[in-house]
N, CA, C and O atoms as a MOPAC input file, in Angstrom:
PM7 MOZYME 1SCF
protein

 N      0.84300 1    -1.19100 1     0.00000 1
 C      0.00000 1     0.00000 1     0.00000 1
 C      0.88000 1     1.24300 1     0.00000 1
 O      1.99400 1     1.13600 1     0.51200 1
 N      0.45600 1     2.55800 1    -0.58400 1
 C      1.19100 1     3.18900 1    -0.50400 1
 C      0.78500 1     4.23000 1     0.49000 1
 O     -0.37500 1     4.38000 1     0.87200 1
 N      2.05900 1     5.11500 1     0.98400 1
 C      1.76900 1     6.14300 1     2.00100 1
 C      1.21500 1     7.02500 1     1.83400 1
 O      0.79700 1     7.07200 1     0.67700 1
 N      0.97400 1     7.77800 1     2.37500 1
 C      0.46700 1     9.00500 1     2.21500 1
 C      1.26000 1    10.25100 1     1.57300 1
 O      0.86300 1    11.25000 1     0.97200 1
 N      2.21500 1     9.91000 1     1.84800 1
 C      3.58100 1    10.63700 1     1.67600 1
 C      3.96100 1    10.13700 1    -0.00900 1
 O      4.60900 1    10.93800 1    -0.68200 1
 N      3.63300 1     9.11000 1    -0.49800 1
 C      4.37900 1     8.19700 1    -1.15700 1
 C      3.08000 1     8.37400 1    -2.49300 1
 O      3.26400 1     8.07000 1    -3.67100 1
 N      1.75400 1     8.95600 1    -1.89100 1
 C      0.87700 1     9.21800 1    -2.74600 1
 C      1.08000 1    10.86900 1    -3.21200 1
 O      0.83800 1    11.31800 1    -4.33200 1
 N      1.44800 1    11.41800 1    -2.36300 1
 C      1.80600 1    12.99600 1    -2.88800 1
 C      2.94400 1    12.82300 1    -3.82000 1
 O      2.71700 1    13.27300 1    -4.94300 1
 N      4.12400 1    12.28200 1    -3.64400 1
 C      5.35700 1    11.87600 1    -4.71600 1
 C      4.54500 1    11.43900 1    -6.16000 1
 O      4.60000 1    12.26800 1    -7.06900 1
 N      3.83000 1    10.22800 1    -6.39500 1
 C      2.67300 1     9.86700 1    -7.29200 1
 C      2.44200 1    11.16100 1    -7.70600 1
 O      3.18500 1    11.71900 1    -8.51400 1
 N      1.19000 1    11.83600 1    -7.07800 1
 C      0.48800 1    12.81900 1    -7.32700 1
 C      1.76100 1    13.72000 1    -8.56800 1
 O      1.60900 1    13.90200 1    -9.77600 1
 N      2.74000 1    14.05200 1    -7.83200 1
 C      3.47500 1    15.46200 1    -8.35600 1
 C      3.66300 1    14.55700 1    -9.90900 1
 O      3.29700 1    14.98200 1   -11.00500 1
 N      4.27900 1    13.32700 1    -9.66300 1
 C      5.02700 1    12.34800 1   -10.89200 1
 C      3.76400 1    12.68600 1   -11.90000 1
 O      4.18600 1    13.07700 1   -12.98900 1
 N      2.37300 1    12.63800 1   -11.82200 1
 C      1.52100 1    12.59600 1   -12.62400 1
 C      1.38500 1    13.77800 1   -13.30700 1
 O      1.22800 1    13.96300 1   -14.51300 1
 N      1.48800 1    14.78800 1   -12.13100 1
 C      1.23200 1    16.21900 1   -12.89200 1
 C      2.53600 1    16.41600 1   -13.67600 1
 O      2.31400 1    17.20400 1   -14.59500 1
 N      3.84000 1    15.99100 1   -13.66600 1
 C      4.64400 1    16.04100 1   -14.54100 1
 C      4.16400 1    15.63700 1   -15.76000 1
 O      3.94300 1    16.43500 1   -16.67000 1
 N      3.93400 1    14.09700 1   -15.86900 1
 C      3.29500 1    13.75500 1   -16.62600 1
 C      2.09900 1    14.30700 1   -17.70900 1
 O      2.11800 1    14.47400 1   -18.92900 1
 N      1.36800 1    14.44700 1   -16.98500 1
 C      0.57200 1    15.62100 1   -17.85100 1
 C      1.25800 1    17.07700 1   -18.22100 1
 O      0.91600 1    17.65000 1   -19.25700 1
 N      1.93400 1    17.47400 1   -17.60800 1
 C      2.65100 1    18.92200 1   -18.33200 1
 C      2.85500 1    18.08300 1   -19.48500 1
 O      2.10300 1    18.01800 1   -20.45800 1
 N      3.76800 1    17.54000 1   -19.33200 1
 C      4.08800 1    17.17600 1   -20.78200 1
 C      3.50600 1    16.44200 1   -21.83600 1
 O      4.08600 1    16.20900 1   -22.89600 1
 N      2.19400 1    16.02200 1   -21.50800 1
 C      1.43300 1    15.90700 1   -22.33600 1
 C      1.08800 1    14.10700 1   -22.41500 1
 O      0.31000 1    13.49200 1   -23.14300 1
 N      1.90800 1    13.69100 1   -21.47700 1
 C      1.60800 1    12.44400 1   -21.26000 1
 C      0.17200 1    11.75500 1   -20.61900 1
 O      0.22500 1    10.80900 1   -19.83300 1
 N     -0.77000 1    12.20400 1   -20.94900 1
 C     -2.02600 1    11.90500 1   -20.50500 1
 C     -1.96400 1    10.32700 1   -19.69800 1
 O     -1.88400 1    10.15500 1   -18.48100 1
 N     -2.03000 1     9.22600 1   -20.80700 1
 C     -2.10700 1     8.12400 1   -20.06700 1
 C     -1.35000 1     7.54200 1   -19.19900 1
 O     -1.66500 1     6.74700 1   -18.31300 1
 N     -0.16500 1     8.03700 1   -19.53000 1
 C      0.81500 1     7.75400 1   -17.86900 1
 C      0.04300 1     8.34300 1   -17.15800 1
 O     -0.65600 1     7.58100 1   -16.49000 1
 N     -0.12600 1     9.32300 1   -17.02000 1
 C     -0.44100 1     9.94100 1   -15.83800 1
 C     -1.66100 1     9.47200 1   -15.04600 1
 O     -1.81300 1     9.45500 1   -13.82500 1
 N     -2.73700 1     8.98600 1   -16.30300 1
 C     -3.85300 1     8.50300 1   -15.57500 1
 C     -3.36500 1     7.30500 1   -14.50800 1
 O     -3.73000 1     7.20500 1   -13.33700 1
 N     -2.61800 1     6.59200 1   -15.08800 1
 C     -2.15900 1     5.19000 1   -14.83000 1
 C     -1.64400 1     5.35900 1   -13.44700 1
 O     -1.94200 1     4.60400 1   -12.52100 1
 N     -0.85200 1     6.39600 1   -13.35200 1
 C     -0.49700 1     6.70400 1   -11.91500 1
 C     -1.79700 1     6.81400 1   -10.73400 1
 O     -2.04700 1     6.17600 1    -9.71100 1
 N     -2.56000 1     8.11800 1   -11.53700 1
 C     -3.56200 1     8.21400 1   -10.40100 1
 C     -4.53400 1     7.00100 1   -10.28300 1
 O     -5.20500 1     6.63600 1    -9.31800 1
 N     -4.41800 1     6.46300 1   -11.57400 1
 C     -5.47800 1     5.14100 1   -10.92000 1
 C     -5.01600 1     3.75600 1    -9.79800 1
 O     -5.68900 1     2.98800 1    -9.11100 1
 N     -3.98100 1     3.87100 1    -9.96300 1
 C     -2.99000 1     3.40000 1    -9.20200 1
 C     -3.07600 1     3.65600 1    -7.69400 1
 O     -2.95800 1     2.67300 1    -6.96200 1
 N     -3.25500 1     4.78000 1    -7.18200 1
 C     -3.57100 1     5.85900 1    -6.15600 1
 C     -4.76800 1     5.49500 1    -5.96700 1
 O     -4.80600 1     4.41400 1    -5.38000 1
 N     -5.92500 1     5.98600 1    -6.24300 1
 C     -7.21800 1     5.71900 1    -6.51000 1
 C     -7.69200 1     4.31100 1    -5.87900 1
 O     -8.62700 1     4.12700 1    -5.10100 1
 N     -6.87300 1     3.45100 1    -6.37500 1
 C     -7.22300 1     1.50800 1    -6.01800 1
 C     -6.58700 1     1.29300 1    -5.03100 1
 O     -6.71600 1     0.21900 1    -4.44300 1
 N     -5.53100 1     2.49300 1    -4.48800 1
 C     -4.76100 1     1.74900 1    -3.21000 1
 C     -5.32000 1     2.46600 1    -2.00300 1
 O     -5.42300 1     1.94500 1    -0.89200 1
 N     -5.75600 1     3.99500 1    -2.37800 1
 C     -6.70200 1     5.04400 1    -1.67500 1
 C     -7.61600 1     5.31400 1    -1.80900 1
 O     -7.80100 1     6.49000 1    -2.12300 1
 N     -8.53400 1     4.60400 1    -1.69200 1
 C    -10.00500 1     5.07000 1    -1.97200 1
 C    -10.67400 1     6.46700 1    -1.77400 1
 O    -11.42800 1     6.99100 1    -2.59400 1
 N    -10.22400 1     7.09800 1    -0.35000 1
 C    -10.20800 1     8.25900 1     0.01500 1
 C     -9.93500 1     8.97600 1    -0.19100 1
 O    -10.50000 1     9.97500 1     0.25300 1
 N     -8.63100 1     9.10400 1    -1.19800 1
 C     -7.87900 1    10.34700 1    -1.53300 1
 C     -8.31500 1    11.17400 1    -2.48500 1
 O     -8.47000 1    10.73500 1    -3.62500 1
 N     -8.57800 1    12.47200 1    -2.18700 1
 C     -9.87900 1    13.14600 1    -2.79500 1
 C     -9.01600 1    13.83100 1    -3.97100 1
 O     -9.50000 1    14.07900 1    -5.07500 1
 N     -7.71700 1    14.10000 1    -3.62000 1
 C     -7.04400 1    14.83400 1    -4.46800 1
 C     -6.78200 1    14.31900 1    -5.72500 1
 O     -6.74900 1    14.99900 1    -6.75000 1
 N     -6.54400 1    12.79100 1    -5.63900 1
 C     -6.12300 1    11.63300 1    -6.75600 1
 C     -7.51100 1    11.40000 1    -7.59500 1
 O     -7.41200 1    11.22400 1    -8.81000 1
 N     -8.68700 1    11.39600 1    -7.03200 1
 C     -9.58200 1    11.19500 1    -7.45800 1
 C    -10.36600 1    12.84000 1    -8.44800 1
 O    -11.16700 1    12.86200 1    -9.38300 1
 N     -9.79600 1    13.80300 1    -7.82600 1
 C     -9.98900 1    15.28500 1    -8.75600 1
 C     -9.43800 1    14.76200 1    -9.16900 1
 O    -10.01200 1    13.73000 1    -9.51700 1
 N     -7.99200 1    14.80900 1    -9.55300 1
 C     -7.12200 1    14.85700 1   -10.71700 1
 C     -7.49800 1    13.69600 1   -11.85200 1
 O     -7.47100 1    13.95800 1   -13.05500 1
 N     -7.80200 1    12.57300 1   -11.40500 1
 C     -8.78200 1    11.34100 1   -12.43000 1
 C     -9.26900 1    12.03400 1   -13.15200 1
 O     -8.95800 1    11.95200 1   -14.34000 1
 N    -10.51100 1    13.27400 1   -12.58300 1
 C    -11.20000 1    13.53300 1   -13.01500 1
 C    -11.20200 1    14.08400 1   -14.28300 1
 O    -11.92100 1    13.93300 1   -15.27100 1
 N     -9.70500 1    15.12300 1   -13.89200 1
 C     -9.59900 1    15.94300 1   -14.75000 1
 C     -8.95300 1    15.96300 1   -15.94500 1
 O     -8.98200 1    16.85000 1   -16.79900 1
 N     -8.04400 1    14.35900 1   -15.95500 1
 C     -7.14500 1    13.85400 1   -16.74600 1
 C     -8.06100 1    13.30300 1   -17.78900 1
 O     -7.83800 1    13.41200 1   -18.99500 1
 N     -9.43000 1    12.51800 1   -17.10900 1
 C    -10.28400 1    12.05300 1   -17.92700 1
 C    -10.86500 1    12.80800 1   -18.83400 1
 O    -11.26000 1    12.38700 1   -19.92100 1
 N    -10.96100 1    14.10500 1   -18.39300 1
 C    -11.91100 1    14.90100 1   -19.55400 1
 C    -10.90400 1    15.46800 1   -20.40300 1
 O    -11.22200 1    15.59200 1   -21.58600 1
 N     -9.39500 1    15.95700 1   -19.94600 1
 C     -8.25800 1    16.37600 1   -21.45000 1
 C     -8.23300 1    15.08800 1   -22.28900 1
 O     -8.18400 1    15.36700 1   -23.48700 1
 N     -8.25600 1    13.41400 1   -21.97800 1
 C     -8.52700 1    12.38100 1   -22.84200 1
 C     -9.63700 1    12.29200 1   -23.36300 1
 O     -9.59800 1    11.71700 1   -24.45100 1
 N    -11.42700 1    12.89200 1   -22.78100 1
 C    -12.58100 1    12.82100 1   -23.47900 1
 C    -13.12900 1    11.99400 1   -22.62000 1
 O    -14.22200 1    12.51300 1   -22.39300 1
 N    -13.05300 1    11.00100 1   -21.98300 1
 C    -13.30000 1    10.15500 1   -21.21200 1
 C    -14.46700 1    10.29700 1   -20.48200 1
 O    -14.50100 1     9.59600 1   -19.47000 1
 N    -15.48200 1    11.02800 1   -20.70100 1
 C    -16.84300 1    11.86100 1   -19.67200 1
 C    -17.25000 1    10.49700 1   -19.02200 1
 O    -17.95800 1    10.72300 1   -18.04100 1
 N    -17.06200 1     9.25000 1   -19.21300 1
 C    -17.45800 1     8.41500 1   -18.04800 1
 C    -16.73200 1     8.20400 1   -17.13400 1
 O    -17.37700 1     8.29800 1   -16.09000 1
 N    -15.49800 1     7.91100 1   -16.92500 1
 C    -14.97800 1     8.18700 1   -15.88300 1
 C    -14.28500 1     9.76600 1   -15.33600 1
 O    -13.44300 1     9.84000 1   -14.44200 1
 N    -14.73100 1    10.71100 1   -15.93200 1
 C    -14.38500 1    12.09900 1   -15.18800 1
 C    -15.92400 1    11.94400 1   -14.72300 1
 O    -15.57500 1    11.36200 1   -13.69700 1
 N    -17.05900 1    11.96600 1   -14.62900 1
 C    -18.32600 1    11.85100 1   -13.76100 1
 C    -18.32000 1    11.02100 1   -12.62800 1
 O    -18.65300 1    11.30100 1   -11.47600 1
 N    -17.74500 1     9.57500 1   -13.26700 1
 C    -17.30100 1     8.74100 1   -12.39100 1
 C    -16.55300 1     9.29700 1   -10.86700 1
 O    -16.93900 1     9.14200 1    -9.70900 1
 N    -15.41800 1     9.95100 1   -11.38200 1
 C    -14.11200 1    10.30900 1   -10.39500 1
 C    -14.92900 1    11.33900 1    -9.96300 1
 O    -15.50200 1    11.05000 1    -8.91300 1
 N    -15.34100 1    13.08700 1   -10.65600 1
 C    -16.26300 1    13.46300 1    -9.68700 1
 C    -16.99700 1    13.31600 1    -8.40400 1
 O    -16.90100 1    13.94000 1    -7.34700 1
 N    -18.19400 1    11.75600 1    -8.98800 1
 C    -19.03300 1    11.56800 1    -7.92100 1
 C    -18.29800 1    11.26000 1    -6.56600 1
 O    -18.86200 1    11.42600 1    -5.48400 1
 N    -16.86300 1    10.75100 1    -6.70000 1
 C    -15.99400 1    10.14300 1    -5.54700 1
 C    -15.45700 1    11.49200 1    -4.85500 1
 O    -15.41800 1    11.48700 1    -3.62400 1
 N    -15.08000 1    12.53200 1    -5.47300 1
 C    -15.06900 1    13.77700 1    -5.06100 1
 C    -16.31200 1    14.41100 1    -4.21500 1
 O    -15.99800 1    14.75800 1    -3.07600 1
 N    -17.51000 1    14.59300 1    -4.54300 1
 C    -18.49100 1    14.94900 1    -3.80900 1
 C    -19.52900 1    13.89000 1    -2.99400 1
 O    -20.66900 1    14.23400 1    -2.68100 1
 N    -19.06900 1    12.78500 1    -2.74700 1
 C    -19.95200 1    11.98100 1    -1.72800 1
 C    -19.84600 1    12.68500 1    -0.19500 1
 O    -20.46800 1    12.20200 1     0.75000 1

């Protein structure tokens, strides 16, 4: 499982990732996050938001709803 600490490292690795335009790495990371943290609200925005620069409107609604429960 990963830490908490070890999910913010993730987190930053992804947003690298996306700067540069690497969309699906990046998802891959946060989903990664996501399955090991269910809770983590931040990993689950960023899903969100990765999903909709790919088009993805089912899982950016998806990741949303995990954001506002």
């Amino acid at each position: 499982a990963l830490s908490s600490d070890n999910a913010e490292v993730k987190l930053l690795e992804a947003q690298i990732l996306a700067g540069r335009g690497e969309l699906q790495g990046a998802l891959a990371i946060v989903q990664q996050i996501v399955a090991e943290e269910p809770r983590n609200l931040v990993a689950w925005s960023y899903k969100a938001e990765i999903s909709r620069a790919i088009g993805n409107r089912d899982d950016m609604f998806d990741a949303y709803g995990h954001v506002i429960e």
